[in-house]
PDB file of N, CA and C in Angstrom:
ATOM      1  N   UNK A   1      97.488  65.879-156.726  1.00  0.00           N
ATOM      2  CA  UNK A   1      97.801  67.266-156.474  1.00  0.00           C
ATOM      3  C   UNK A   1      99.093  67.335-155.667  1.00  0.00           C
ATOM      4  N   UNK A   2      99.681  68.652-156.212  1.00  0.00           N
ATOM      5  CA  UNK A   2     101.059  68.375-155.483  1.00  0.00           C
ATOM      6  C   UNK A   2     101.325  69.300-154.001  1.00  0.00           C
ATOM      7  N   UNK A   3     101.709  68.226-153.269  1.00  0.00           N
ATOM      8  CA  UNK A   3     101.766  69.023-151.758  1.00  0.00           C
ATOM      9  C   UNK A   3     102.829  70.687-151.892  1.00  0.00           C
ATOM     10  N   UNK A   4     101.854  71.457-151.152  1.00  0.00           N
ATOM     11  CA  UNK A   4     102.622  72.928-151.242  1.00  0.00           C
ATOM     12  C   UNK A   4     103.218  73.116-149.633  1.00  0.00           C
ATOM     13  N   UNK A   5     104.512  73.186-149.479  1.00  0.00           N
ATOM     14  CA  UNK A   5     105.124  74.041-148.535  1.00  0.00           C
ATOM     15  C   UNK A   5     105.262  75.163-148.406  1.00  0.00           C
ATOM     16  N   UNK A   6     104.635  75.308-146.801  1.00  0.00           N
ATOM     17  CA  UNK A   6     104.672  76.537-146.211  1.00  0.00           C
ATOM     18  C   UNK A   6     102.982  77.305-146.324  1.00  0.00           C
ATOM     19  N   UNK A   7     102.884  78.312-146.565  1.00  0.00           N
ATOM     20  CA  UNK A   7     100.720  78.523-146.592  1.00  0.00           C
ATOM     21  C   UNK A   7     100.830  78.486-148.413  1.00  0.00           C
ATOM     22  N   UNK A   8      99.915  78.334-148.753  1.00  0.00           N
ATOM     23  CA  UNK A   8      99.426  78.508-150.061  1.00  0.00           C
ATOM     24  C   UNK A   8      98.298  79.573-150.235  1.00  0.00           C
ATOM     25  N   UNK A   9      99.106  80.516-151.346  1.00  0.00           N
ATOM     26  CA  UNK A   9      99.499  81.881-151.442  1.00  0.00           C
ATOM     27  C   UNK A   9      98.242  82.167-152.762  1.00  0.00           C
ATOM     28  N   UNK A  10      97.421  82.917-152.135  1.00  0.00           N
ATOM     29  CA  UNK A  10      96.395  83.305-153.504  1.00  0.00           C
ATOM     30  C   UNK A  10      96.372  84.789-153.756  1.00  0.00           C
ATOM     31  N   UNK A  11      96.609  85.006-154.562  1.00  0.00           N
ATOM     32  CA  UNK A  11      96.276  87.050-155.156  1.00  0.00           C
ATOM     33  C   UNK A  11      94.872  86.652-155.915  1.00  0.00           C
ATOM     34  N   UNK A  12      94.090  87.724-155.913  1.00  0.00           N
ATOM     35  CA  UNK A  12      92.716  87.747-156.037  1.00  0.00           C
ATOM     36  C   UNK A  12      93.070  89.617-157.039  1.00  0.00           C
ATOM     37  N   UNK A  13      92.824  90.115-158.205  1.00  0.00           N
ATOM     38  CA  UNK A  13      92.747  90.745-158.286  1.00  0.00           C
ATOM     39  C   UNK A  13      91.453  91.077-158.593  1.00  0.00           C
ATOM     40  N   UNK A  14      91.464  91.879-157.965  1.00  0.00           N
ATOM     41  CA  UNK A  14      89.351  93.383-157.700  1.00  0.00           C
ATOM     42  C   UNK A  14      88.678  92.550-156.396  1.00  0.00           C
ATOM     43  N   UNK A  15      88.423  93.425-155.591  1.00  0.00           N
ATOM     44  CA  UNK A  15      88.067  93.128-154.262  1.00  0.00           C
ATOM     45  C   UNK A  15      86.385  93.037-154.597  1.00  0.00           C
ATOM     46  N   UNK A  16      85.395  93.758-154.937  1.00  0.00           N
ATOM     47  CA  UNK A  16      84.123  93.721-154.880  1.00  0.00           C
ATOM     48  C   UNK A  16      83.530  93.715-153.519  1.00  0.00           C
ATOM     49  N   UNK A  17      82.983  93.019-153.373  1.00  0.00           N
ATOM     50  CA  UNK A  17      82.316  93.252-151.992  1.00  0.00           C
ATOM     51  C   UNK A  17      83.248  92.236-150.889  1.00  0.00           C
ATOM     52  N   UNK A  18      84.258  91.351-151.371  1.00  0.00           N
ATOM     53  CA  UNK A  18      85.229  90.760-150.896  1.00  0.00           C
ATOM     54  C   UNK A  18      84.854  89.326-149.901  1.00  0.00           C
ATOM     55  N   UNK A  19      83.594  88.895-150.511  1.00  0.00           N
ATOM     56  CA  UNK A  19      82.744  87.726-149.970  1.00  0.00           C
ATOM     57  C   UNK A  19      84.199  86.327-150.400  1.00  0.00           C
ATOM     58  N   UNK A  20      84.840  86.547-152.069  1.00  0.00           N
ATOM     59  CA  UNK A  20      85.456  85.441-152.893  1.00  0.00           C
ATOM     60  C   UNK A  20      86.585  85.359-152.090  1.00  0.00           C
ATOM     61  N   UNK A  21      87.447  86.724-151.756  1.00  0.00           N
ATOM     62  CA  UNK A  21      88.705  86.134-150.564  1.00  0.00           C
ATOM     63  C   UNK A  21      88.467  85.842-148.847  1.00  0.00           C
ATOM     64  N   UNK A  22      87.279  86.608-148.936  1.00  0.00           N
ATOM     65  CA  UNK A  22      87.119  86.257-147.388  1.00  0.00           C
ATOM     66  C   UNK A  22      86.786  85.102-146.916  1.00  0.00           C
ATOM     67  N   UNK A  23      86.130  84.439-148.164  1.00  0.00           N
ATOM     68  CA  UNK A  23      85.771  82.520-147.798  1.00  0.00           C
ATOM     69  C   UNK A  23      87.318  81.906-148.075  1.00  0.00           C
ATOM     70  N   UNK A  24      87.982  82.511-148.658  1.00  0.00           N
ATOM     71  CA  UNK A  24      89.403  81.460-148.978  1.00  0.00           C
ATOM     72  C   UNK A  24      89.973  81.513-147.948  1.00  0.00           C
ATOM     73  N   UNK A  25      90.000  82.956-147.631  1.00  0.00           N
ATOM     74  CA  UNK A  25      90.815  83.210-146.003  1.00  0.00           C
ATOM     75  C   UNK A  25      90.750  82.196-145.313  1.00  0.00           C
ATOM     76  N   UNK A  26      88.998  82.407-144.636  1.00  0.00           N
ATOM     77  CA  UNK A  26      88.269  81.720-143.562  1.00  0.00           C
ATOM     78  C   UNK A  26      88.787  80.237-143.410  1.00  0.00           C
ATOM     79  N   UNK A  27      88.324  79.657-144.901  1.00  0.00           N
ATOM     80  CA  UNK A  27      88.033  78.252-145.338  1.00  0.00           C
ATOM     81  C   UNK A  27      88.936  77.087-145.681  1.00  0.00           C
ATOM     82  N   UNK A  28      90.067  78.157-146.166  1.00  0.00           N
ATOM     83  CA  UNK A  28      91.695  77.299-146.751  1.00  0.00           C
ATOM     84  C   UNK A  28      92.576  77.536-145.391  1.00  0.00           C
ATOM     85  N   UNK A  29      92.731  75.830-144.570  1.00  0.00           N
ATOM     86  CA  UNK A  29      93.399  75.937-143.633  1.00  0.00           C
ATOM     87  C   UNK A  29      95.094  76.720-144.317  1.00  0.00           C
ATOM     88  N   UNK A  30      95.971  76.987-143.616  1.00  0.00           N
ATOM     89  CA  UNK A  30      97.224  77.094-144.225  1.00  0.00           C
ATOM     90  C   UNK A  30      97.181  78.160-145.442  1.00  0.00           C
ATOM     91  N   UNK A  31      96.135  79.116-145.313  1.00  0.00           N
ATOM     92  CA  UNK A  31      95.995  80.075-146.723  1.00  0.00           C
ATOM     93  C   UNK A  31      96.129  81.324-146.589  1.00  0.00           C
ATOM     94  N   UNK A  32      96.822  82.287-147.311  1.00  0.00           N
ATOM     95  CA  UNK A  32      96.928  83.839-147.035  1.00  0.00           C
ATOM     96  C   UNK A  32      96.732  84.248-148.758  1.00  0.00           C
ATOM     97  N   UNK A  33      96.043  85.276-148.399  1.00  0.00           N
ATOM     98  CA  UNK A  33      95.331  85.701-149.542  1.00  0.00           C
ATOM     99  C   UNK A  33      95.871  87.216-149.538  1.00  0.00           C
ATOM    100  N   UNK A  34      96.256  87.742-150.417  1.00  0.00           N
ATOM    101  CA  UNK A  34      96.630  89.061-150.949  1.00  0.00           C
ATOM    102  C   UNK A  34      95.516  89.736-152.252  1.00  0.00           C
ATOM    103  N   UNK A  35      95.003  90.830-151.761  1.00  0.00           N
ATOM    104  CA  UNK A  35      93.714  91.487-152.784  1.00  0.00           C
ATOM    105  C   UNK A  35      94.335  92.625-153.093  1.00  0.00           C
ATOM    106  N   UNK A  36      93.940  92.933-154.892  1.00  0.00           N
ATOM    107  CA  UNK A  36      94.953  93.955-155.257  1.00  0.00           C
ATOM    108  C   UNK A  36      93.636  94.827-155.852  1.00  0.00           C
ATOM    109  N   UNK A  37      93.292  95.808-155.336  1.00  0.00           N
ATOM    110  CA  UNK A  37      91.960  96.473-155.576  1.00  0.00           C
ATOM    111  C   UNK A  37      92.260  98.053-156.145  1.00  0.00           C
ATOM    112  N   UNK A  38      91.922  98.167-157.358  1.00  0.00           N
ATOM    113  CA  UNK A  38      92.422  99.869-157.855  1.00  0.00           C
ATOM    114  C   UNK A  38      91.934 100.986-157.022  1.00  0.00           C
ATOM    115  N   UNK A  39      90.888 100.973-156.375  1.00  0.00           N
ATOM    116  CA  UNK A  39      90.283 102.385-156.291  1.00  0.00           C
ATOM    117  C   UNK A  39      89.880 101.908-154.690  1.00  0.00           C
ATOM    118  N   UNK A  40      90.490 102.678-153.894  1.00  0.00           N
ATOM    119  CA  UNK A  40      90.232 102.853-152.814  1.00  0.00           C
ATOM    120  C   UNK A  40      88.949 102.856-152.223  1.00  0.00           C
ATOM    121  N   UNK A  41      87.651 103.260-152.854  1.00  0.00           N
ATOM    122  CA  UNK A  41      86.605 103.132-152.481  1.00  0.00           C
ATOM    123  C   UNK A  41      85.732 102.112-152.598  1.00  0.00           C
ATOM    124  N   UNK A  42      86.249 101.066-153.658  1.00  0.00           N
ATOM    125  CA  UNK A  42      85.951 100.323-153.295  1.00  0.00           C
ATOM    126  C   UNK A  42      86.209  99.307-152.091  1.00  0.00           C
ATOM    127  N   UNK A  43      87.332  99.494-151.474  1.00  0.00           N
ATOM    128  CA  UNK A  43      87.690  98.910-150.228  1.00  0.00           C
ATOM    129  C   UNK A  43      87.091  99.537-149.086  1.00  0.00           C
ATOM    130  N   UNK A  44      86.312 100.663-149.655  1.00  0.00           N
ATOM    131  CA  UNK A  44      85.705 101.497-148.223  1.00  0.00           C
ATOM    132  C   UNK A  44      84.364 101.069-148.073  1.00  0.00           C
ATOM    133  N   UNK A  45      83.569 100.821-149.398  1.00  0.00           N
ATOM    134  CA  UNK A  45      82.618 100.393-148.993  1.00  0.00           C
ATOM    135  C   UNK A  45      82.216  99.131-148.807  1.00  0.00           C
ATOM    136  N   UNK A  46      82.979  98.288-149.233  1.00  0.00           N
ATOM    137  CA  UNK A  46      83.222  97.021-149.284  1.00  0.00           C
ATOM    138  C   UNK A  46      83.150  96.831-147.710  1.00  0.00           C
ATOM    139  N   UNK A  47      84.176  97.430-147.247  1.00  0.00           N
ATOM    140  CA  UNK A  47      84.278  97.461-145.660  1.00  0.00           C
ATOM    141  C   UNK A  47      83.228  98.066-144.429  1.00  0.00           C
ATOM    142  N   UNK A  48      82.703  99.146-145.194  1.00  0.00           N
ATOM    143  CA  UNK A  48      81.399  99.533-144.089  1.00  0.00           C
ATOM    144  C   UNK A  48      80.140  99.207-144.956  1.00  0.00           C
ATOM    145  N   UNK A  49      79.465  98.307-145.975  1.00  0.00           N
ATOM    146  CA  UNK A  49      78.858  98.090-145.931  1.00  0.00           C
ATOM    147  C   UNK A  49      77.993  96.550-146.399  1.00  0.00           C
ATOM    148  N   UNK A  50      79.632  95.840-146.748  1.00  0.00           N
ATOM    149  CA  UNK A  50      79.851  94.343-146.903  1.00  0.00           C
ATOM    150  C   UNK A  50      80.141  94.002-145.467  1.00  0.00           C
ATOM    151  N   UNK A  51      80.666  93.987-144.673  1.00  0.00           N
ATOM    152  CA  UNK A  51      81.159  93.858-143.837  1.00  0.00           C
ATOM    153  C   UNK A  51      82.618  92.770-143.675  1.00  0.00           C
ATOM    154  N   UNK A  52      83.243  93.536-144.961  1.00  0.00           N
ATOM    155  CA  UNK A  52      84.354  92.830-145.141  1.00  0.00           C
ATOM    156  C   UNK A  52      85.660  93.556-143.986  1.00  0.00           C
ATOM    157  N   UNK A  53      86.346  92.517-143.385  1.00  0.00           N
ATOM    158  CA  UNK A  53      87.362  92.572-143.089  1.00  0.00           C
ATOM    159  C   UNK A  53      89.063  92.510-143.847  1.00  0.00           C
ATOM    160  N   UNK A  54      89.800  92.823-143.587  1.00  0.00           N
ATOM    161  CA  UNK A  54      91.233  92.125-143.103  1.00  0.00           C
ATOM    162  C   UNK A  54      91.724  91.634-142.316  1.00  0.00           C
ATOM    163  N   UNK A  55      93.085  90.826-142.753  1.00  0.00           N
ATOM    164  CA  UNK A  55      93.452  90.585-141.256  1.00  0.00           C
ATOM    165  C   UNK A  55      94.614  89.915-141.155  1.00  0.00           C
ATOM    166  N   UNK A  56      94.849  89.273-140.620  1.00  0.00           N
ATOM    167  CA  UNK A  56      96.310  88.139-140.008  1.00  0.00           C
ATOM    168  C   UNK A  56      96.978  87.551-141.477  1.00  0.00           C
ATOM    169  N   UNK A  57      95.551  86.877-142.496  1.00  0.00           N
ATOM    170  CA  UNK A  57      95.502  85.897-143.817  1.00  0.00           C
ATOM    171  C   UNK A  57      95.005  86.814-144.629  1.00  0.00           C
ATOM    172  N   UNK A  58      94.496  88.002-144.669  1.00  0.00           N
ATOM    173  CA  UNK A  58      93.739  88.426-145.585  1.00  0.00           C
ATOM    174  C   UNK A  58      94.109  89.892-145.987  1.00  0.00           C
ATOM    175  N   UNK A  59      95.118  90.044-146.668  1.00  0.00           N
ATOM    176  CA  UNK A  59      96.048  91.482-146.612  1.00  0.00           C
ATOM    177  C   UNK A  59      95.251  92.120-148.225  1.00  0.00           C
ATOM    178  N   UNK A  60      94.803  93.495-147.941  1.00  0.00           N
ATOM    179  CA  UNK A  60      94.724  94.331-149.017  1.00  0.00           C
ATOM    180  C   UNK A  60      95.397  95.113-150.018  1.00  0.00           C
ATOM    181  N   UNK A  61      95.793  95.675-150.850  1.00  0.00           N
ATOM    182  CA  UNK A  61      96.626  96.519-151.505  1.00  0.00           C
ATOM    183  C   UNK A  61      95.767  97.213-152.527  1.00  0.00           C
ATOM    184  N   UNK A  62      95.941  98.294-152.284  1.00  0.00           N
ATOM    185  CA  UNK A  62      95.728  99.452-152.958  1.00  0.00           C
ATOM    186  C   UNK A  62      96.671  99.887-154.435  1.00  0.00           C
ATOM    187  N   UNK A  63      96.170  99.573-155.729  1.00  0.00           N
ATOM    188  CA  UNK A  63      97.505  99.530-156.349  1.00  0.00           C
ATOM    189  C   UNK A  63      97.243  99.093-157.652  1.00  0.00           C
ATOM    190  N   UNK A  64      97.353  99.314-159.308  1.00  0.00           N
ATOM    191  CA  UNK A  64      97.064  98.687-160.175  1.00  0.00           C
ATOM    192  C   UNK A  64      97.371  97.429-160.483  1.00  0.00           C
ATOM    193  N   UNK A  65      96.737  96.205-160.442  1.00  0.00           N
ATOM    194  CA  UNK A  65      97.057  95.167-160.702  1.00  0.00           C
ATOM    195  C   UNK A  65      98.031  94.480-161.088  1.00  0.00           C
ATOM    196  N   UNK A  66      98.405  94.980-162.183  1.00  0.00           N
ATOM    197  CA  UNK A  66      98.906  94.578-163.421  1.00  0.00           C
ATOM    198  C   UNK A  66     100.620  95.199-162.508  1.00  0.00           C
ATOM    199  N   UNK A  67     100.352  96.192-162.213  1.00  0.00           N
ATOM    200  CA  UNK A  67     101.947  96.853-161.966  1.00  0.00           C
ATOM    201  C   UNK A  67     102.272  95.884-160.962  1.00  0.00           C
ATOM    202  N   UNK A  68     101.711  95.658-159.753  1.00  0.00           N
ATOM    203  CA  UNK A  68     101.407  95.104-158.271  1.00  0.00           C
ATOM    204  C   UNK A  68     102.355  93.472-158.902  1.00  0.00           C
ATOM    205  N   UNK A  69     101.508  93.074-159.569  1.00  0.00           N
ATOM    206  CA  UNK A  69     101.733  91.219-160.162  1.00  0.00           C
ATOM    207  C   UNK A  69     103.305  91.494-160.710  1.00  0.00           C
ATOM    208  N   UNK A  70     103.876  92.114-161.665  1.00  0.00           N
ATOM    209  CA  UNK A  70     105.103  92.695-162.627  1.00  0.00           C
ATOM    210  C   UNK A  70     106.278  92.703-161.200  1.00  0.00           C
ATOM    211  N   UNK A  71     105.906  93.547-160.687  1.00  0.00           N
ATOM    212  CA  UNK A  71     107.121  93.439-159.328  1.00  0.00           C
ATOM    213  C   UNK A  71     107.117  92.212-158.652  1.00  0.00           C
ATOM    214  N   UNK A  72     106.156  91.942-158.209  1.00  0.00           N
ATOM    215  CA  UNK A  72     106.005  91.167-157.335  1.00  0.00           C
ATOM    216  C   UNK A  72     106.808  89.859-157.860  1.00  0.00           C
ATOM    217  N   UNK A  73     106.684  89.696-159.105  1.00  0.00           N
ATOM    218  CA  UNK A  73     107.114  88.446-160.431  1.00  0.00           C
ATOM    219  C   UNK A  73     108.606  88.812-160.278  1.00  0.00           C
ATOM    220  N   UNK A  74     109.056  89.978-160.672  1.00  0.00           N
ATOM    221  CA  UNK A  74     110.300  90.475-160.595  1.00  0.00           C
ATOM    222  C   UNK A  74     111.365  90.143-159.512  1.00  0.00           C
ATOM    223  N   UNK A  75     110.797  90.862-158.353  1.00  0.00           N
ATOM    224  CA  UNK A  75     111.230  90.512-157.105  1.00  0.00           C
ATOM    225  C   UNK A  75     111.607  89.075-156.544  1.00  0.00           C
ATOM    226  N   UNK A  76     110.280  88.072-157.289  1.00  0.00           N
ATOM    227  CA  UNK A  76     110.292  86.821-156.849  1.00  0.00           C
ATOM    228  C   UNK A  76     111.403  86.241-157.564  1.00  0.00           C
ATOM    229  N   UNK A  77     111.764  86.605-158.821  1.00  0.00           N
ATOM    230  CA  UNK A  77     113.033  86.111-159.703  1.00  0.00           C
ATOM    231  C   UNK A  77     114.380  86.289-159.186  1.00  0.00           C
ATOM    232  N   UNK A  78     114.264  87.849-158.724  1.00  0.00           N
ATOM    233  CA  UNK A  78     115.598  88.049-158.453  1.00  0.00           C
ATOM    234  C   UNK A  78     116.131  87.530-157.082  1.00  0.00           C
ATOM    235  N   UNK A  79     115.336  87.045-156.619  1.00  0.00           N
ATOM    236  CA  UNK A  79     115.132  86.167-155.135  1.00  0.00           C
ATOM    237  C   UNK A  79     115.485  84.611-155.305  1.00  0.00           C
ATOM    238  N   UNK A  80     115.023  84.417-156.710  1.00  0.00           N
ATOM    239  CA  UNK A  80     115.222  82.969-157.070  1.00  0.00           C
ATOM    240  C   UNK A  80     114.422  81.795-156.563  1.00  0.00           C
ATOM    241  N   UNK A  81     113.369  82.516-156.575  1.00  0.00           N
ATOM    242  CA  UNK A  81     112.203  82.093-156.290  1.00  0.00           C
ATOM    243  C   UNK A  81     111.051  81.308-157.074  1.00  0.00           C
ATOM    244  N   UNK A  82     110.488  80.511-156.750  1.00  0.00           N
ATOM    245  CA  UNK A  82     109.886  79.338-157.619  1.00  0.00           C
ATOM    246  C   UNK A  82     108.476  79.560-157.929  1.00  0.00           C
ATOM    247  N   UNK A  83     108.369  81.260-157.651  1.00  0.00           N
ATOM    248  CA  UNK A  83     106.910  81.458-157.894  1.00  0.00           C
ATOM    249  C   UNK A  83     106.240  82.082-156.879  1.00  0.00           C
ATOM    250  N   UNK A  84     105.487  83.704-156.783  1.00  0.00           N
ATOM    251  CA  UNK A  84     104.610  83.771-155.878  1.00  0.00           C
ATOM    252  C   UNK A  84     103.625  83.512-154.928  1.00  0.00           C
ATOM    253  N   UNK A  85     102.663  83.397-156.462  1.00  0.00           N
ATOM    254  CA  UNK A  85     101.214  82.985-156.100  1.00  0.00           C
ATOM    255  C   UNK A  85     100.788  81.270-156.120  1.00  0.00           C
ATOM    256  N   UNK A  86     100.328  80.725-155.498  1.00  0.00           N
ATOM    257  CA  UNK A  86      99.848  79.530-156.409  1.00  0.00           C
ATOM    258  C   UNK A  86      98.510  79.237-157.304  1.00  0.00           C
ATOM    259  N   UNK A  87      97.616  80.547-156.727  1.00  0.00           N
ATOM    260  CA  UNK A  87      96.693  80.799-157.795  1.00  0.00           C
ATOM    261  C   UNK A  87      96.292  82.383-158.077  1.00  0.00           C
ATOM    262  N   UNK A  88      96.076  82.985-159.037  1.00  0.00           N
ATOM    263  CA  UNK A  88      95.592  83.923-159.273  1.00  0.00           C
ATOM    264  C   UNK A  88      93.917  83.859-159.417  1.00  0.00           C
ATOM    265  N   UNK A  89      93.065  84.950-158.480  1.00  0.00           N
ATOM    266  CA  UNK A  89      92.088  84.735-159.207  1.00  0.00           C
ATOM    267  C   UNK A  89      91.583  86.048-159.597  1.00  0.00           C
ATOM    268  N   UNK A  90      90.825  86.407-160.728  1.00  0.00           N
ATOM    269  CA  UNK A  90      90.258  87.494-161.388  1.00  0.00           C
ATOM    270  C   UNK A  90      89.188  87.796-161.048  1.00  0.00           C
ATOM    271  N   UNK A  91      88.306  88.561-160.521  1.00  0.00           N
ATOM    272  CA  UNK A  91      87.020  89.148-160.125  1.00  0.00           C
ATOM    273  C   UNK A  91      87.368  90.756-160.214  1.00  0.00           C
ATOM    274  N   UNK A  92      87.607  91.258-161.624  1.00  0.00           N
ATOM    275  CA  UNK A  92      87.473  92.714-161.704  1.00  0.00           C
ATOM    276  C   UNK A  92      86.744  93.122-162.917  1.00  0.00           C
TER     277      UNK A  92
END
């Protein structure tokens, strides 16, 4: 496996009850996790009744997926950049 510099970067798109990024957070020393969740309510209840957090590693976004990933790809190009994420994961 090839060593990654700097944290190693996961997007998680659909938050759910947010148990799948909150263990990566927790669990992956050196890891920041970005969650791209459509509908606001699900981040509300997720939050008062999962008892999911955010935080320092564990950033939310409110935002269609698909658009969210397209910029983000974009941005990273025109930056000249070798890539965002190092993994995507799907739970929507």
């Amino acid at each position: 496996m090839e060593e990654v510099g700097g944290p190693l970067r996961i997007l998680c798109i659909g938050l759910g009850g947010g148990s799948v990024p909150a263990f990566l957070a927790e669990r992956l020393p050196n890891c920041e996790v970005d969650v791209v969740e459509l509908e606001q309510a699900v981040v509300d209840v997720a939050s008062k009744h999962m008892g999911f957090r955010s935080g320092p590693k564990l950033r939310v976004i409110v935002e269609d997926a698909a658009a969210f990933a397209l910029r983000a790809a974009e941005q990273n190009a025109k930056e000249g950049g070798d890539g965002v994420y190092h993994a995507v994961i799907l739970d929507a």
